[in-house]
Coordinates of C-alpha atoms and ligand atoms in Angstrom, one line a residue:
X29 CA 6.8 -7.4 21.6
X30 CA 5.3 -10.0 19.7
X31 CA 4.0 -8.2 15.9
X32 CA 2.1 -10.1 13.3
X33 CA 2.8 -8.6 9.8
X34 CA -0.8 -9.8 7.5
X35 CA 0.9 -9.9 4.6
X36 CA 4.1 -10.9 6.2
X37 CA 5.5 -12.4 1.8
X38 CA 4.6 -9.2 0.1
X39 CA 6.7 -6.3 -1.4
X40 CA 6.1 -4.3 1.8
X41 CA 5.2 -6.7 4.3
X42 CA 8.6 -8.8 3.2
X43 CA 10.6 -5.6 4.1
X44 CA 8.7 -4.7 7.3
X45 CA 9.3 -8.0 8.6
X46 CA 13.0 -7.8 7.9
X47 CA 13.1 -4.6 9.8
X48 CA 11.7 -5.6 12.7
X49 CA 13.3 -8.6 13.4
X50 CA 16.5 -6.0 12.9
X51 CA 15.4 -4.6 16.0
X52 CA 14.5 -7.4 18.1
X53 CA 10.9 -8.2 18.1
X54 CA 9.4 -11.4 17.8
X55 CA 8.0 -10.8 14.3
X56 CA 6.1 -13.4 12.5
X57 CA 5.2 -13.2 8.6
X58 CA 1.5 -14.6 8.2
X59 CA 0.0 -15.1 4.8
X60 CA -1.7 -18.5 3.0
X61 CA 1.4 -19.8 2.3
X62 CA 2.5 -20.0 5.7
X63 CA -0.8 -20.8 7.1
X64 CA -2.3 -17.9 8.0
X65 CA -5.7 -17.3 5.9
X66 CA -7.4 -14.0 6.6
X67 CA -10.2 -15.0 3.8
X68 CA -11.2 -18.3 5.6
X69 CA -9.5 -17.7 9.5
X70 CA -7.4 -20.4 8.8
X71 CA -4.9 -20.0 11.6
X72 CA -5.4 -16.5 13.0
X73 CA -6.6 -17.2 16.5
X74 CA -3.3 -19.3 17.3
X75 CA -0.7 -17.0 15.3
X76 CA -2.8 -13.8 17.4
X77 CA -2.2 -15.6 20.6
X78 CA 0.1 -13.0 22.6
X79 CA 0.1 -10.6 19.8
X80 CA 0.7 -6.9 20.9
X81 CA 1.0 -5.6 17.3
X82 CA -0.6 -6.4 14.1
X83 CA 0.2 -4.4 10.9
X84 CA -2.2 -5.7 7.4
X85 CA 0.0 -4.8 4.7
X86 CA -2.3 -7.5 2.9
X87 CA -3.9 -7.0 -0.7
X88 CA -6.1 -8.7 -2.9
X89 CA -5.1 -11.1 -5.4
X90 CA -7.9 -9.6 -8.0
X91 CA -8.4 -5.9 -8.3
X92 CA -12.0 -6.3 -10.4
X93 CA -14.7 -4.6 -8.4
X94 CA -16.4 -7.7 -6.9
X95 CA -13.6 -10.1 -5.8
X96 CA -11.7 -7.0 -4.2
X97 CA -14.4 -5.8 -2.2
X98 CA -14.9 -9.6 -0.8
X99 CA -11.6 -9.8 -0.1
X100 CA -10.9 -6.4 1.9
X101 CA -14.5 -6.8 3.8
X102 CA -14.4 -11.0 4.4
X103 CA -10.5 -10.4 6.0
X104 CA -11.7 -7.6 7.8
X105 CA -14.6 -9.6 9.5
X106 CA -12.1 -12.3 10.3
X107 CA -9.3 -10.1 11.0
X108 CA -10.7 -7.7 13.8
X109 CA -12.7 -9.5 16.2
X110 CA -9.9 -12.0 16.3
X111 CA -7.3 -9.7 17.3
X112 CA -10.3 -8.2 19.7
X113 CA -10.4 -11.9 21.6
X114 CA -6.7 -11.9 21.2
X115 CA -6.4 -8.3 23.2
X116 CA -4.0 -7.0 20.5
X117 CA -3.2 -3.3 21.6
X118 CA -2.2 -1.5 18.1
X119 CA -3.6 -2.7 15.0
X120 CA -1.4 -0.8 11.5
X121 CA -2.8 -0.9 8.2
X122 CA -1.8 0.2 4.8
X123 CA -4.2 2.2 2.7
X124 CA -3.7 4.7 -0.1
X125 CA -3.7 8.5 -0.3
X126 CA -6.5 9.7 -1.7
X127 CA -8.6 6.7 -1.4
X128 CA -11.5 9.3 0.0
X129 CA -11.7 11.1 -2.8
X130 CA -11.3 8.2 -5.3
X131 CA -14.9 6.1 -4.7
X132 CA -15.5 5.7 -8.0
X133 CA -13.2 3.2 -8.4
X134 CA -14.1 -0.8 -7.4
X135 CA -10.5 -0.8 -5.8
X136 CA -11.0 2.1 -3.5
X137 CA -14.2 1.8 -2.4
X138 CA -13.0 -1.8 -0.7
X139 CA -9.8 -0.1 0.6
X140 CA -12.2 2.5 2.6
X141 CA -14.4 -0.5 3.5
X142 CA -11.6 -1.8 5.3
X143 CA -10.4 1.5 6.9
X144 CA -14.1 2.1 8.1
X145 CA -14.4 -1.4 9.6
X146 CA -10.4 -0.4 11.7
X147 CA -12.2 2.5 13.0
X148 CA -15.2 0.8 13.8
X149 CA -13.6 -1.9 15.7
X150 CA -12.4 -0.5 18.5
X151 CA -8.6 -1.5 18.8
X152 CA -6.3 1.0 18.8
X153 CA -4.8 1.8 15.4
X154 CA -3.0 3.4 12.9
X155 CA -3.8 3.9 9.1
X156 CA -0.9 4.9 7.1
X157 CA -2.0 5.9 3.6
X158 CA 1.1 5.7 1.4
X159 CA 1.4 7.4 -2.5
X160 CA 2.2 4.7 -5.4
X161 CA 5.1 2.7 -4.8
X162 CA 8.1 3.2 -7.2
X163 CA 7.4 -0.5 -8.0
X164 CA 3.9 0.1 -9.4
X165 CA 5.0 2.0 -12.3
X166 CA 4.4 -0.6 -14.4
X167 CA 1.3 -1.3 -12.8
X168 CA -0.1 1.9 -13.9
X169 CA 1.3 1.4 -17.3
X170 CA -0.7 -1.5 -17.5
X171 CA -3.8 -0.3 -16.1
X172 CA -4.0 3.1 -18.3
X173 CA -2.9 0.7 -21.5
X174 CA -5.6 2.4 -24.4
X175 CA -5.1 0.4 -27.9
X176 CA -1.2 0.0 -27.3
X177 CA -0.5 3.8 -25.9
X178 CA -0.6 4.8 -22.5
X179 CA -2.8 7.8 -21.7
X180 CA -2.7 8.7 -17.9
X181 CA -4.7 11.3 -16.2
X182 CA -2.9 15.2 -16.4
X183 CA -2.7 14.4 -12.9
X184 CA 0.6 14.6 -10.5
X185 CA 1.6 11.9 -8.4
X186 CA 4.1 11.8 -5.5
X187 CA 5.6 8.1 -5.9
X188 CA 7.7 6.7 -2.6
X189 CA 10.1 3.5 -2.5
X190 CA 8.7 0.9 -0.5
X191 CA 11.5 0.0 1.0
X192 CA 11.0 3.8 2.8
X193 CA 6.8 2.7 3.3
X194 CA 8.4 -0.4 5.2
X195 CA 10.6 1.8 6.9
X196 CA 7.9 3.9 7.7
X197 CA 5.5 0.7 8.9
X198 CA 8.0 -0.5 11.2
X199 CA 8.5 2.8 13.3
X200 CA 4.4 2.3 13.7
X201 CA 4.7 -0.3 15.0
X202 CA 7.2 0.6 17.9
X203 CA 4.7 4.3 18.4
X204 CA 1.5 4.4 20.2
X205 CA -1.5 4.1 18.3
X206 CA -2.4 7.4 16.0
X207 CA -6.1 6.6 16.0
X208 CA -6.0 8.7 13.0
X209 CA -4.6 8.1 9.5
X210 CA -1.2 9.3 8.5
X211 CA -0.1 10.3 5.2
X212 CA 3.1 9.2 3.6
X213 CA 5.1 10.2 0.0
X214 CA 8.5 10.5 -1.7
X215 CA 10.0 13.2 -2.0
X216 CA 9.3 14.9 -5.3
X217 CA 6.1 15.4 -6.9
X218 CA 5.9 14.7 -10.6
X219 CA 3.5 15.1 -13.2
X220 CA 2.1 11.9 -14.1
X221 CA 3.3 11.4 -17.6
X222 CA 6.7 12.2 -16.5
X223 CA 7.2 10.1 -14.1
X224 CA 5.9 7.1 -16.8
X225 CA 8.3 7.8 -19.4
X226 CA 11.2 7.7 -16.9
X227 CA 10.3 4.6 -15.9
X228 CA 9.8 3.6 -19.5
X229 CA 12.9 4.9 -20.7
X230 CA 14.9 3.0 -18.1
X231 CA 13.0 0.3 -18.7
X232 CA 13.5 0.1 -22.1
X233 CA 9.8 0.3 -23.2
X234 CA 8.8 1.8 -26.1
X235 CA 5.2 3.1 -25.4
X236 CA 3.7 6.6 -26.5
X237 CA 2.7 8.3 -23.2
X238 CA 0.1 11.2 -23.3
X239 CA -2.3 12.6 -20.7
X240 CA -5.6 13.8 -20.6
X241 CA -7.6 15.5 -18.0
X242 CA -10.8 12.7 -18.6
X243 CA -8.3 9.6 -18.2
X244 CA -9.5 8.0 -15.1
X245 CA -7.2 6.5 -12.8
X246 CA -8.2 3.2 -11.7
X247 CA -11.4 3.7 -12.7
X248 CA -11.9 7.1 -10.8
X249 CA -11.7 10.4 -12.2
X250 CA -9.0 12.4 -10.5
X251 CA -8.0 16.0 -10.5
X252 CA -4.5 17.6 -10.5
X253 CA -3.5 16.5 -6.8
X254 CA -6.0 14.0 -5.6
X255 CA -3.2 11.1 -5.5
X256 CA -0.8 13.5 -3.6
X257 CA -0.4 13.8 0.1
X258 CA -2.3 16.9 2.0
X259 CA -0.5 16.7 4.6
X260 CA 2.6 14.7 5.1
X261 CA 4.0 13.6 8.0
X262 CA 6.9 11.9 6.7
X263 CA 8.4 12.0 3.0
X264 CA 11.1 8.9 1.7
X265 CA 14.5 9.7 1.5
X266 CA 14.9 7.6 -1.8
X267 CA 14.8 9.2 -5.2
X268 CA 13.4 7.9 -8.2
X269 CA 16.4 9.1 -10.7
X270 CA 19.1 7.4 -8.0
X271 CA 16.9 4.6 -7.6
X272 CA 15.7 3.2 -11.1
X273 CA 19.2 3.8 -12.5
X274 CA 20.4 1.0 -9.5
X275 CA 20.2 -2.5 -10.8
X276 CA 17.4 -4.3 -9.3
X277 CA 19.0 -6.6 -6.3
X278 CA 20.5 -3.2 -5.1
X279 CA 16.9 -1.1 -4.8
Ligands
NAP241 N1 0.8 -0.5 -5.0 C1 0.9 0.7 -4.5 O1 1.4 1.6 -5.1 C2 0.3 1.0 -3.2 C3 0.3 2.3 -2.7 C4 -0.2 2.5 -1.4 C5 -0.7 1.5 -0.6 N2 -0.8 0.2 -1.1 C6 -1.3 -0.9 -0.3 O2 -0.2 -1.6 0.2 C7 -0.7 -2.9 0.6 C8 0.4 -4.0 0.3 O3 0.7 -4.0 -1.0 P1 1.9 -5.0 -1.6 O4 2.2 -4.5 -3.0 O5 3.0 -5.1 -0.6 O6 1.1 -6.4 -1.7 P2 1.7 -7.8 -2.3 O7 3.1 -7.7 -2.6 O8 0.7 -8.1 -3.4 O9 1.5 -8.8 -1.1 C9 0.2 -9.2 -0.7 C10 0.3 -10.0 0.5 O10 -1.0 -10.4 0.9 C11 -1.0 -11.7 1.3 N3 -2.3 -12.3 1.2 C12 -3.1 -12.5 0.0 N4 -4.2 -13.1 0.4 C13 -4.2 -13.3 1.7 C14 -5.1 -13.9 2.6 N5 -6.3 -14.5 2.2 N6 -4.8 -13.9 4.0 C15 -3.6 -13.4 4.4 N7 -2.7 -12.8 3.6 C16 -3.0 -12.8 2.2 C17 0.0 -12.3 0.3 O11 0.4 -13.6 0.7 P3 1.0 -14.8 -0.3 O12 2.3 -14.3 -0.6 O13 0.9 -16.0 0.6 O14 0.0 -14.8 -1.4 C18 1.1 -11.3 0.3 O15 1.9 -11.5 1.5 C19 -2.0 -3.1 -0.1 O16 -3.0 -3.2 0.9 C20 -2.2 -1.9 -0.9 O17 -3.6 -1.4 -0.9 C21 -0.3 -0.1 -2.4

């Protein structure tokens, strides 16, 4: 089979490509940097040519509300009716769990923009909502930063390696088409602040962490499991404990 990975440079797309080629597919990695532009169509109609797979593990290089949303409904445009000309047979994206239920939120609302316009577009596909990635720990530190002290919603979350998401993109892409969504975690659930000072502690970062049931995350108000899967058809094998005690060019 030839499969396109969107996003072919990134933390999971980087892995998903490695895993393919493992296992004997033509497998190209297309992003800007190798010429591939979902945002302008800069080479999509010769890197579709032949595709049978394509799997968008693509994101936005600006989260803020305006830029996002142009960038998950312009690719989208380009994206689709390309690999419609192209007759690709299985198209894979990446989404988040909870993204539903989490509209308030600039980010969200242009990940379900996307989702809608996959289900719209008649190819056959697969949209694997994943839980936060071990790796975005300090992304959430960042983003729930309140006059030096984190304060995260009293919320828990059910974080997954993404070397196991890439794992789990992969084996998509050699299954027939879902047409549904398909949700993905690790395998422990954690209360939020919890699972921030552990990555604090190991990282040696010396925040305060608290939680509060108003704290929005990215922008959306959440309840206790909104962020966790409903229904899981797959949890990662990796741990958190195991995993952030490993230095980092073993993870
Ligand atoms: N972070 C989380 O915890 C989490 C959880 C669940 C799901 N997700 C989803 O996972 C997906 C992948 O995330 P990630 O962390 O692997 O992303 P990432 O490391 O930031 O990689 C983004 C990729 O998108 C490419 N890209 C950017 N602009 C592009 C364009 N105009 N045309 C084509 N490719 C473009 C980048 O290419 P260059 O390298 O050339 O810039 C890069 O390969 C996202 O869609 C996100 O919504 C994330």
């Amino acid at each position: 089979m030839k499969i396109v990975v969107i996003g072919g440079t990134g933390l999971i797309g980087s892995q998903t490509v490695k895993q393919l080629q493992q296992s004997g597919h033509e497998v190209i990695a297309a992003s800007p940097n190798n010429g591939v532009n979902t945002l302008t169509g800069e080479g999509l109609k010769e890197v579709l040519q032949g595709a049978n797979v394509v799997i968008d593990v693509s994101n936005s290089p600006s989260f803020d509300d305006v830029p996002v949303m142009n960038f998950f409904k312009t690719a989208n445009e380009n994206l689709l009716p390309a690999e419609k000309a192209a007759g690709v047979q299985h198209h894979i994206a990446l989404s988040v769990v909870g993204t539903q239920k989490l509209q308030a939120s600039g980010y969200f609302r242009a990940k379900q923009v996307q989702e809608d316009m996959i289900k719209a577009s008649g190819i056959p596909y697969t949209i694997v909502h994943a839980t936060q990635f071990f790796e975005f720990a300090g992304g959430i530190v960042g983003m729930s930063m309140v006059d030096g002290k984190v304060i995260v919603p009293a919320a828990n979350i059910q974080p997954i390696a993404s070397k196991d998401v890439a794992a789990f993109m992969a084996k998509t892409a050699l299954e027939q088409p879902a047409n549904k969504i398909l949700e993905i975690g690790g395998p422990e659930k954690y209360d939020m602040a919890a699972w921030v000072k552990q990555y604090l502690q190991a990282t040696h970062k010396n925040y305060e962490v608290s939680s509060d049931p108003q704290a929005l995350y990215s922008g959306a108000p959440i309840t206790a499991d909104t962020i966790v899967p409903e229904a899981a058809v797959s949890l990662g094998k990796t741990h958190y404990a195991e995993w952030i005690a490993m230095p980092e060019n073993q993870r």
